[in-house]
PDB file of C-alpha atoms in Angstrom:
ATOM      1  CA  MET A   1       7.353 -27.186  14.003  1.00 93.00           C
ATOM      2  CA  LEU A   2       6.395 -23.664  14.985  1.00 96.00           C
ATOM      3  CA  ILE A   3       9.337 -21.277  14.720  1.00 95.00           C
ATOM      4  CA  SER A   4       7.557 -17.927  15.090  1.00 96.00           C
ATOM      5  CA  ALA A   5       4.201 -16.235  15.431  1.00 97.00           C
ATOM      6  CA  ALA A   6       2.667 -12.805  15.064  1.00 98.00           C
ATOM      7  CA  VAL A   7      -0.625 -11.872  16.697  1.00 98.00           C
ATOM      8  CA  CYS A   8      -2.718  -9.035  15.248  1.00 98.00           C
ATOM      9  CA  PRO A   9      -6.308  -7.754  15.501  1.00 98.00           C
ATOM     10  CA  HIS A  10      -8.679  -7.722  12.534  1.00 98.00           C
ATOM     11  CA  PRO A  11     -11.035  -4.707  12.571  1.00 96.00           C
ATOM     12  CA  PRO A  12     -11.795  -3.547   9.002  1.00 94.00           C
ATOM     13  CA  ILE A  13     -10.777   0.014   9.875  1.00 92.00           C
ATOM     14  CA  LEU A  14      -7.225  -1.211  10.371  1.00 95.00           C
ATOM     15  CA  VAL A  15      -7.147  -0.559   6.606  1.00 94.00           C
ATOM     16  CA  PRO A  16      -6.679   3.239   6.314  1.00 91.00           C
ATOM     17  CA  ASP A  17      -8.722   3.499   3.104  1.00 89.00           C
ATOM     18  CA  LEU A  18     -11.722   2.103   4.987  1.00 89.00           C
ATOM     19  CA  ALA A  19     -11.415   4.523   7.885  1.00 77.00           C
ATOM     20  CA  ALA A  20     -12.804   8.035   7.916  1.00 68.00           C
ATOM     21  CA  GLY A  21      -9.807  10.306   8.300  1.00 62.00           C
ATOM     22  CA  ALA A  22      -7.648   7.158   8.195  1.00 57.00           C
ATOM     23  CA  ALA A  23      -8.532   6.564  11.889  1.00 74.00           C
ATOM     24  CA  PRO A  24      -5.265   7.996  13.284  1.00 86.00           C
ATOM     25  CA  GLU A  25      -6.090   6.486  16.673  1.00 88.00           C
ATOM     26  CA  LEU A  26      -5.141   3.138  15.102  1.00 92.00           C
ATOM     27  CA  ASP A  27      -1.765   4.313  13.774  1.00 93.00           C
ATOM     28  CA  GLY A  28       0.065   2.744  16.705  1.00 95.00           C
ATOM     29  CA  VAL A  29      -1.679  -0.594  16.157  1.00 97.00           C
ATOM     30  CA  ARG A  30      -0.906  -0.484  12.419  1.00 96.00           C
ATOM     31  CA  THR A  31       2.761   0.219  13.116  1.00 96.00           C
ATOM     32  CA  ALA A  32       2.878  -2.597  15.660  1.00 98.00           C
ATOM     33  CA  CYS A  33       1.297  -5.020  13.174  1.00 98.00           C
ATOM     34  CA  ASP A  34       3.960  -4.166  10.617  1.00 97.00           C
ATOM     35  CA  GLU A  35       6.665  -4.708  13.225  1.00 97.00           C
ATOM     36  CA  ALA A  36       5.213  -8.071  14.274  1.00 98.00           C
ATOM     37  CA  ILE A  37       5.097  -9.294  10.690  1.00 97.00           C
ATOM     38  CA  GLY A  38       8.602  -7.987  10.115  1.00 95.00           C
ATOM     39  CA  ARG A  39       9.770 -10.070  13.079  1.00 94.00           C
ATOM     40  CA  LEU A  40       7.938 -13.150  11.820  1.00 94.00           C
ATOM     41  CA  GLY A  41      10.766 -14.277   9.576  1.00 88.00           C
ATOM     42  CA  ALA A  42       8.202 -15.748   7.212  1.00 84.00           C
ATOM     43  CA  ARG A  43      10.726 -16.211   4.433  1.00 86.00           C
ATOM     44  CA  ASP A  44      12.668 -18.581   6.705  1.00 87.00           C
ATOM     45  CA  ALA A  45       9.585 -20.762   7.145  1.00 93.00           C
ATOM     46  CA  ASP A  46       8.498 -23.696   5.032  1.00 95.00           C
ATOM     47  CA  ALA A  47       4.862 -22.776   5.712  1.00 96.00           C
ATOM     48  CA  LEU A  48       3.260 -19.420   6.511  1.00 97.00           C
ATOM     49  CA  ILE A  49      -0.251 -19.953   7.861  1.00 98.00           C
ATOM     50  CA  VAL A  50      -2.836 -17.292   8.709  1.00 98.00           C
ATOM     51  CA  VAL A  51      -5.270 -18.367  11.440  1.00 98.00           C
ATOM     52  CA  GLY A  52      -8.421 -16.451  12.313  1.00 98.00           C
ATOM     53  CA  GLY A  53     -11.915 -16.833  13.674  1.00 98.00           C
ATOM     54  CA  ALA A  54     -14.923 -17.504  11.450  1.00 98.00           C
ATOM     55  CA  GLN A  55     -18.243 -19.305  11.549  1.00 98.00           C
ATOM     56  CA  ASP A  56     -16.625 -22.704  11.000  1.00 97.00           C
ATOM     57  CA  THR A  57     -13.259 -24.443  11.109  1.00 98.00           C
ATOM     58  CA  ARG A  58     -11.702 -25.177   7.744  1.00 97.00           C
ATOM     59  CA  ALA A  59      -8.673 -24.732   5.517  1.00 97.00           C
ATOM     60  CA  TYR A  60      -9.037 -22.593   2.410  1.00 96.00           C
ATOM     61  CA  GLY A  61      -7.667 -23.796  -0.897  1.00 89.00           C
ATOM     62  CA  ALA A  62      -5.498 -22.038  -3.444  1.00 82.00           C
ATOM     63  CA  GLY A  63      -8.550 -20.540  -5.166  1.00 86.00           C
ATOM     64  CA  ALA A  64      -9.645 -18.532  -2.131  1.00 93.00           C
ATOM     65  CA  TYR A  65      -9.266 -14.765  -2.209  1.00 95.00           C
ATOM     66  CA  ALA A  66      -9.443 -11.846   0.211  1.00 96.00           C
ATOM     67  CA  THR A  67     -11.831  -8.994  -0.470  1.00 95.00           C
ATOM     68  CA  LEU A  68     -12.887  -5.805   1.270  1.00 95.00           C
ATOM     69  CA  ARG A  69     -15.723  -5.061  -1.129  1.00 94.00           C
ATOM     70  CA  PRO A  70     -18.385  -5.977   1.480  1.00 94.00           C
ATOM     71  CA  TYR A  71     -16.931  -3.191   3.636  1.00 93.00           C
ATOM     72  CA  GLY A  72     -16.969  -0.576   0.887  1.00 91.00           C
ATOM     73  CA  LEU A  73     -13.444  -0.801  -0.526  1.00 92.00           C
ATOM     74  CA  ASP A  74     -12.711  -2.158  -4.000  1.00 92.00           C
ATOM     75  CA  TRP A  75      -9.740  -4.278  -2.943  1.00 93.00           C
ATOM     76  CA  THR A  76      -9.144  -7.967  -3.533  1.00 93.00           C
ATOM     77  CA  SER A  77      -6.131 -10.241  -3.336  1.00 91.00           C
ATOM     78  CA  PRO A  78      -5.381 -11.776  -5.784  1.00 87.00           C
ATOM     79  CA  ALA A  79      -6.194  -8.600  -7.677  1.00 73.00           C
ATOM     80  CA  ASP A  80      -8.716 -10.286  -9.979  1.00 63.00           C
ATOM     81  CA  PRO A  81     -10.102 -13.421  -8.316  1.00 55.00           C
ATOM     82  CA  ALA A  82     -12.389 -14.045 -11.290  1.00 56.00           C
ATOM     83  CA  ASP A  83      -9.368 -14.470 -13.542  1.00 50.00           C
ATOM     84  CA  GLY A  84      -8.241 -18.024 -12.951  1.00 45.00           C
ATOM     85  CA  TYR A  85      -9.116 -18.139  -9.247  1.00 46.00           C
ATOM     86  CA  GLY A  86     -12.885 -18.176  -8.996  1.00 55.00           C
ATOM     87  CA  GLY A  87     -12.802 -19.589  -5.471  1.00 81.00           C
ATOM     88  CA  GLU A  88     -14.500 -18.239  -2.397  1.00 90.00           C
ATOM     89  CA  ALA A  89     -13.908 -15.173  -0.292  1.00 95.00           C
ATOM     90  CA  LEU A  90     -11.948 -15.497   2.939  1.00 97.00           C
ATOM     91  CA  PRO A  91     -13.678 -14.445   6.186  1.00 98.00           C
ATOM     92  CA  LEU A  92     -12.860 -11.046   7.642  1.00 98.00           C
ATOM     93  CA  SER A  93     -10.135 -12.195  10.029  1.00 98.00           C
ATOM     94  CA  LEU A  94      -8.199 -13.942   7.259  1.00 98.00           C
ATOM     95  CA  THR A  95      -8.857 -11.099   4.820  1.00 98.00           C
ATOM     96  CA  ILE A  96      -7.229  -8.576   7.164  1.00 98.00           C
ATOM     97  CA  GLY A  97      -4.370 -11.037   7.661  1.00 98.00           C
ATOM     98  CA  CYS A  98      -3.934 -11.217   3.895  1.00 97.00           C
ATOM     99  CA  TRP A  99      -3.981  -7.414   3.672  1.00 97.00           C
ATOM    100  CA  LEU A 100      -1.261  -7.158   6.322  1.00 97.00           C
ATOM    101  CA  LEU A 101       0.896  -9.754   4.579  1.00 97.00           C
ATOM    102  CA  GLN A 102       0.461  -8.053   1.225  1.00 95.00           C
ATOM    103  CA  ARG A 103       2.034  -4.924   2.682  1.00 94.00           C
ATOM    104  CA  HIS A 104       5.178  -7.040   3.145  1.00 94.00           C
ATOM    105  CA  GLY A 105       4.970  -8.964  -0.129  1.00 93.00           C
ATOM    106  CA  LEU A 106       4.080 -12.202   1.670  1.00 93.00           C
ATOM    107  CA  ALA A 107       0.410 -12.803   0.855  1.00 92.00           C
ATOM    108  CA  ALA A 108       1.028 -15.062  -2.143  1.00 88.00           C
ATOM    109  CA  ASP A 109       3.007 -17.509   0.009  1.00 87.00           C
ATOM    110  CA  ALA A 110       0.418 -17.905   2.759  1.00 95.00           C
ATOM    111  CA  ARG A 111      -2.056 -20.637   3.627  1.00 96.00           C
ATOM    112  CA  TYR A 112      -5.341 -19.742   5.315  1.00 97.00           C
ATOM    113  CA  GLN A 113      -7.058 -21.602   8.145  1.00 98.00           C
ATOM    114  CA  SER A 114     -10.204 -20.511   9.947  1.00 98.00           C
ATOM    115  CA  VAL A 115     -11.305 -21.729  13.351  1.00 98.00           C
ATOM    116  CA  ALA A 116     -14.893 -21.526  14.570  1.00 98.00           C
ATOM    117  CA  PHE A 117     -15.464 -18.725  17.055  1.00 98.00           C
ATOM    118  CA  ASP A 118     -17.188 -21.217  19.364  1.00 97.00           C
ATOM    119  CA  ALA A 119     -14.732 -24.086  18.855  1.00 98.00           C
ATOM    120  CA  ASP A 120     -13.990 -26.209  21.907  1.00 98.00           C
ATOM    121  CA  PRO A 121     -10.607 -25.308  23.467  1.00 98.00           C
ATOM    122  CA  ASP A 122      -9.332 -28.864  23.097  1.00 98.00           C
ATOM    123  CA  ALA A 123     -10.198 -28.791  19.403  1.00 98.00           C
ATOM    124  CA  CYS A 124      -8.316 -25.504  19.054  1.00 98.00           C
ATOM    125  CA  LEU A 125      -5.246 -26.965  20.742  1.00 98.00           C
ATOM    126  CA  ARG A 126      -5.347 -30.026  18.492  1.00 98.00           C
ATOM    127  CA  LEU A 127      -5.663 -27.835  15.418  1.00 98.00           C
ATOM    128  CA  GLY A 128      -2.654 -25.799  16.535  1.00 98.00           C
ATOM    129  CA  ALA A 129      -0.593 -28.945  16.966  1.00 98.00           C
ATOM    130  CA  GLU A 130      -1.642 -30.145  13.514  1.00 98.00           C
ATOM    131  CA  LEU A 131      -0.648 -26.851  11.915  1.00 98.00           C
ATOM    132  CA  ALA A 132       2.695 -26.828  13.729  1.00 97.00           C
ATOM    133  CA  GLY A 133       3.336 -30.340  12.455  1.00 96.00           C
ATOM    134  CA  SER A 134       2.365 -29.594   8.867  1.00 96.00           C
ATOM    135  CA  ALA A 135       5.893 -28.503   7.870  1.00 96.00           C
ATOM    136  CA  GLU A 136       9.397 -28.543   9.288  1.00 95.00           C
ATOM    137  CA  HIS A 137       9.384 -24.796   9.990  1.00 95.00           C
ATOM    138  CA  VAL A 138       6.013 -23.074  10.445  1.00 96.00           C
ATOM    139  CA  ALA A 139       5.259 -19.375  10.962  1.00 97.00           C
ATOM    140  CA  LEU A 140       1.771 -18.364  12.131  1.00 98.00           C
ATOM    141  CA  LEU A 141      -0.038 -15.060  11.726  1.00 98.00           C
ATOM    142  CA  VAL A 142      -2.826 -15.257  14.307  1.00 98.00           C
ATOM    143  CA  MET A 143      -5.716 -12.823  13.924  1.00 98.00           C
ATOM    144  CA  GLY A 144      -7.970 -12.024  16.862  1.00 98.00           C
ATOM    145  CA  ASP A 145      -9.690  -9.187  18.728  1.00 98.00           C
ATOM    146  CA  GLY A 146     -10.120  -8.973  22.467  1.00 98.00           C
ATOM    147  CA  SER A 147     -13.291  -8.224  24.377  1.00 98.00           C
ATOM    148  CA  ALA A 148     -15.815  -5.843  22.836  1.00 97.00           C
ATOM    149  CA  CYS A 149     -17.182  -4.660  26.179  1.00 97.00           C
ATOM    150  CA  ARG A 150     -14.625  -2.229  27.551  1.00 97.00           C
ATOM    151  CA  THR A 151     -16.793   0.915  27.557  1.00 95.00           C
ATOM    152  CA  GLU A 152     -20.424   1.981  27.330  1.00 93.00           C
ATOM    153  CA  LYS A 153     -19.853   2.835  23.663  1.00 92.00           C
ATOM    154  CA  ALA A 154     -18.296  -0.538  22.859  1.00 91.00           C
ATOM    155  CA  PRO A 155     -20.171  -2.900  20.523  1.00 93.00           C
ATOM    156  CA  GLY A 156     -21.083  -5.111  23.486  1.00 94.00           C
ATOM    157  CA  TYR A 157     -21.655  -2.232  25.928  1.00 94.00           C
ATOM    158  CA  LEU A 158     -19.771  -2.129  29.235  1.00 95.00           C
ATOM    159  CA  ASP A 159     -19.013  -5.330  31.094  1.00 96.00           C
ATOM    160  CA  GLU A 160     -16.872  -4.917  34.201  1.00 97.00           C
ATOM    161  CA  ARG A 161     -15.136  -8.246  33.496  1.00 97.00           C
ATOM    162  CA  ALA A 162     -13.757  -7.056  30.169  1.00 98.00           C
ATOM    163  CA  GLN A 163     -10.837  -5.031  31.527  1.00 97.00           C
ATOM    164  CA  GLY A 164      -9.483  -7.915  33.580  1.00 98.00           C
ATOM    165  CA  TYR A 165     -10.049 -10.397  30.762  1.00 98.00           C
ATOM    166  CA  ASP A 166      -8.080  -8.287  28.312  1.00 98.00           C
ATOM    167  CA  GLU A 167      -5.317  -7.666  30.825  1.00 98.00           C
ATOM    168  CA  GLY A 168      -4.945 -11.416  31.207  1.00 98.00           C
ATOM    169  CA  VAL A 169      -4.788 -11.939  27.445  1.00 98.00           C
ATOM    170  CA  ALA A 170      -2.263  -9.121  27.009  1.00 98.00           C
ATOM    171  CA  HIS A 171      -0.032 -10.586  29.718  1.00 98.00           C
ATOM    172  CA  ALA A 172      -0.250 -14.073  28.180  1.00 98.00           C
ATOM    173  CA  LEU A 173       0.610 -12.789  24.723  1.00 98.00           C
ATOM    174  CA  GLY A 174       3.463 -10.675  26.013  1.00 97.00           C
ATOM    175  CA  LYS A 175       4.981 -13.574  27.976  1.00 95.00           C
ATOM    176  CA  ALA A 176       4.164 -16.322  25.436  1.00 95.00           C
ATOM    177  CA  ASP A 177       2.131 -18.011  28.152  1.00 96.00           C
ATOM    178  CA  ALA A 178       0.468 -20.778  26.172  1.00 96.00           C
ATOM    179  CA  ALA A 179      -1.024 -22.259  29.348  1.00 96.00           C
ATOM    180  CA  ALA A 180      -2.924 -19.050  30.096  1.00 97.00           C
ATOM    181  CA  LEU A 181      -4.241 -18.853  26.540  1.00 98.00           C
ATOM    182  CA  ALA A 182      -5.289 -22.502  26.633  1.00 98.00           C
ATOM    183  CA  ALA A 183      -7.207 -21.827  29.852  1.00 98.00           C
ATOM    184  CA  LEU A 184      -9.394 -19.035  28.441  1.00 98.00           C
ATOM    185  CA  ASP A 185     -13.032 -19.847  29.177  1.00 98.00           C
ATOM    186  CA  PRO A 186     -15.047 -20.055  25.934  1.00 98.00           C
ATOM    187  CA  VAL A 187     -18.275 -19.118  27.731  1.00 98.00           C
ATOM    188  CA  VAL A 188     -16.852 -15.976  29.335  1.00 98.00           C
ATOM    189  CA  SER A 189     -15.021 -15.142  26.107  1.00 98.00           C
ATOM    190  CA  GLY A 190     -18.289 -15.392  24.212  1.00 98.00           C
ATOM    191  CA  GLU A 191     -20.121 -13.225  26.720  1.00 98.00           C
ATOM    192  CA  LEU A 192     -17.406 -10.592  26.352  1.00 98.00           C
ATOM    193  CA  GLN A 193     -17.467 -10.955  22.536  1.00 98.00           C
ATOM    194  CA  ALA A 194     -13.758 -11.740  22.413  1.00 98.00           C
ATOM    195  CA  ALA A 195     -13.421 -12.794  18.773  1.00 98.00           C
ATOM    196  CA  GLY A 196      -9.812 -13.931  19.175  1.00 98.00           C
ATOM    197  CA  ARG A 197     -10.233 -16.623  21.844  1.00 98.00           C
ATOM    198  CA  ALA A 198     -10.272 -19.644  19.526  1.00 98.00           C
ATOM    199  CA  ALA A 199      -7.424 -18.372  17.334  1.00 98.00           C
ATOM    200  CA  TRP A 200      -5.238 -17.663  20.387  1.00 98.00           C
ATOM    201  CA  GLN A 201      -5.869 -21.198  21.604  1.00 98.00           C
ATOM    202  CA  VAL A 202      -4.773 -22.535  18.214  1.00 98.00           C
ATOM    203  CA  LEU A 203      -1.536 -20.614  18.804  1.00 98.00           C
ATOM    204  CA  ALA A 204      -1.266 -22.191  22.251  1.00 97.00           C
ATOM    205  CA  GLY A 205      -1.581 -25.649  20.706  1.00 97.00           C
ATOM    206  CA  ALA A 206       1.052 -24.859  18.088  1.00 97.00           C
ATOM    207  CA  ALA A 207       3.450 -23.514  20.726  1.00 95.00           C
ATOM    208  CA  THR A 208       3.016 -26.599  22.866  1.00 92.00           C
ATOM    209  CA  ALA A 209       3.763 -28.813  19.877  1.00 87.00           C
ATOM    210  CA  ALA A 210       7.021 -26.900  19.412  1.00 60.00           C
ATOM    211  CA  ASP A 211       8.269 -28.503  22.633  1.00 57.00           C
ATOM    212  CA  PRO A 212       6.957 -32.065  22.963  1.00 52.00           C
ATOM    213  CA  ALA A 213       8.797 -32.525  26.250  1.00 47.00           C
ATOM    214  CA  SER A 214       6.935 -29.642  27.878  1.00 45.00           C
ATOM    215  CA  ALA A 215       3.748 -29.844  29.902  1.00 40.00           C
ATOM    216  CA  PRO A 216       0.572 -30.123  27.811  1.00 37.00           C
ATOM    217  CA  SER A 217       0.013 -26.383  27.638  1.00 38.00           C
ATOM    218  CA  ALA A 218       3.423 -24.932  28.387  1.00 44.00           C
ATOM    219  CA  GLY A 219       4.920 -23.844  25.067  1.00 48.00           C
ATOM    220  CA  ALA A 220       8.517 -23.062  24.163  1.00 55.00           C
ATOM    221  CA  ALA A 221       8.895 -19.420  23.171  1.00 62.00           C
ATOM    222  CA  SER A 222      12.443 -18.121  23.533  1.00 67.00           C
ATOM    223  CA  ALA A 223      11.423 -14.499  23.004  1.00 89.00           C
ATOM    224  CA  ALA A 224       8.080 -12.734  23.157  1.00 95.00           C
ATOM    225  CA  ALA A 225       6.966  -9.123  23.052  1.00 96.00           C
ATOM    226  CA  LEU A 226       3.644  -7.352  23.432  1.00 98.00           C
ATOM    227  CA  LEU A 227       3.850  -4.596  20.827  1.00 98.00           C
ATOM    228  CA  ALA A 228       0.414  -3.027  21.279  1.00 98.00           C
ATOM    229  CA  ASP A 229      -2.418  -3.186  23.824  1.00 98.00           C
ATOM    230  CA  GLU A 230      -5.109  -0.657  22.995  1.00 96.00           C
ATOM    231  CA  ALA A 231      -8.887  -0.303  23.071  1.00 96.00           C
ATOM    232  CA  PRO A 232      -9.772   2.900  21.213  1.00 91.00           C
ATOM    233  CA  TYR A 233     -13.366   1.837  20.541  1.00 93.00           C
ATOM    234  CA  GLY A 234     -13.934  -0.251  23.637  1.00 96.00           C
ATOM    235  CA  VAL A 235     -12.563  -3.344  21.853  1.00 97.00           C
ATOM    236  CA  GLY A 236      -9.256  -4.874  22.895  1.00 97.00           C
ATOM    237  CA  TYR A 237      -6.608  -4.845  20.157  1.00 98.00           C
ATOM    238  CA  PHE A 238      -3.367  -6.711  20.861  1.00 98.00           C
ATOM    239  CA  VAL A 239      -0.236  -7.118  18.766  1.00 98.00           C
ATOM    240  CA  ALA A 240       2.456  -9.571  19.818  1.00 98.00           C
ATOM    241  CA  SER A 241       5.510 -11.354  18.466  1.00 97.00           C
ATOM    242  CA  TRP A 242       6.739 -14.812  19.490  1.00 97.00           C
ATOM    243  CA  SER A 243       9.996 -16.503  18.498  1.00 94.00           C
ATOM    244  CA  MET A 244      10.532 -20.167  19.261  1.00 86.00           C
ATOM    245  CA  GLU A 245      13.696 -22.089  20.108  1.00 64.00           C
ATOM    246  CA  ASP A 246      14.922 -24.099  17.123  1.00 50.00           C
ATOM    247  CA  GLY A 247      18.253 -22.566  16.207  1.00 36.00           C
ATOM    248  CA  ARG A 248      16.871 -20.492  13.351  1.00 35.00           C
ATOM    249  CA  THR A 249      15.000 -17.771  15.180  1.00 33.00           C
ATOM    250  CA  ARG A 250      16.299 -14.252  15.620  1.00 34.00           C
TER     251      ARG A 250
END
């Protein structure tokens, strides 16, 4: 059962050592990410699961490791994956999730689950329900970026739909509106290069599973907060915190 969730973006430059001048324009997002993970109550959970977009949908085993070496930083977690780990590298979204958790001493306790960027919404919802049902008390760290088309200098150039799309996502995350997340159009999301769509829909499925008596996409968050909504590079970055009703949430 899902008891809490944190939503964070996953640009590599969220890591100060990767950013020229430490990218101070992301300081607010970094602070919000730390707050969201602090609210997660991961140590009260039986399972802490990081969910993020990738090329395919799969769970990563205990031998997997996070690394920022492809982005120019000699950082891995575990510190020496060749020493007794030898598995495969996590995709970027899960790597940044691992980096965030490591800042709070939580990375070693986490499980990692990718979801295909182009996954069907129904498949995402089913995956979320499966993750929520994988332990009695589940905490999710959900990694995802918004549209990449907010300005002419954005990676996807300017698309006039991007502002409204991101406003809808921000509102849904801030209100724990699982129905709105479940309704995100994968075609429009793809056109706007919104890398977080599938991961947010996994969250929607997990939230719905937290309240079996609710409507299929309703969800059961007792408290939700949007902690950051920024687009410094023309890409939407959202940070949110959800707490579910089960008697153990804060």
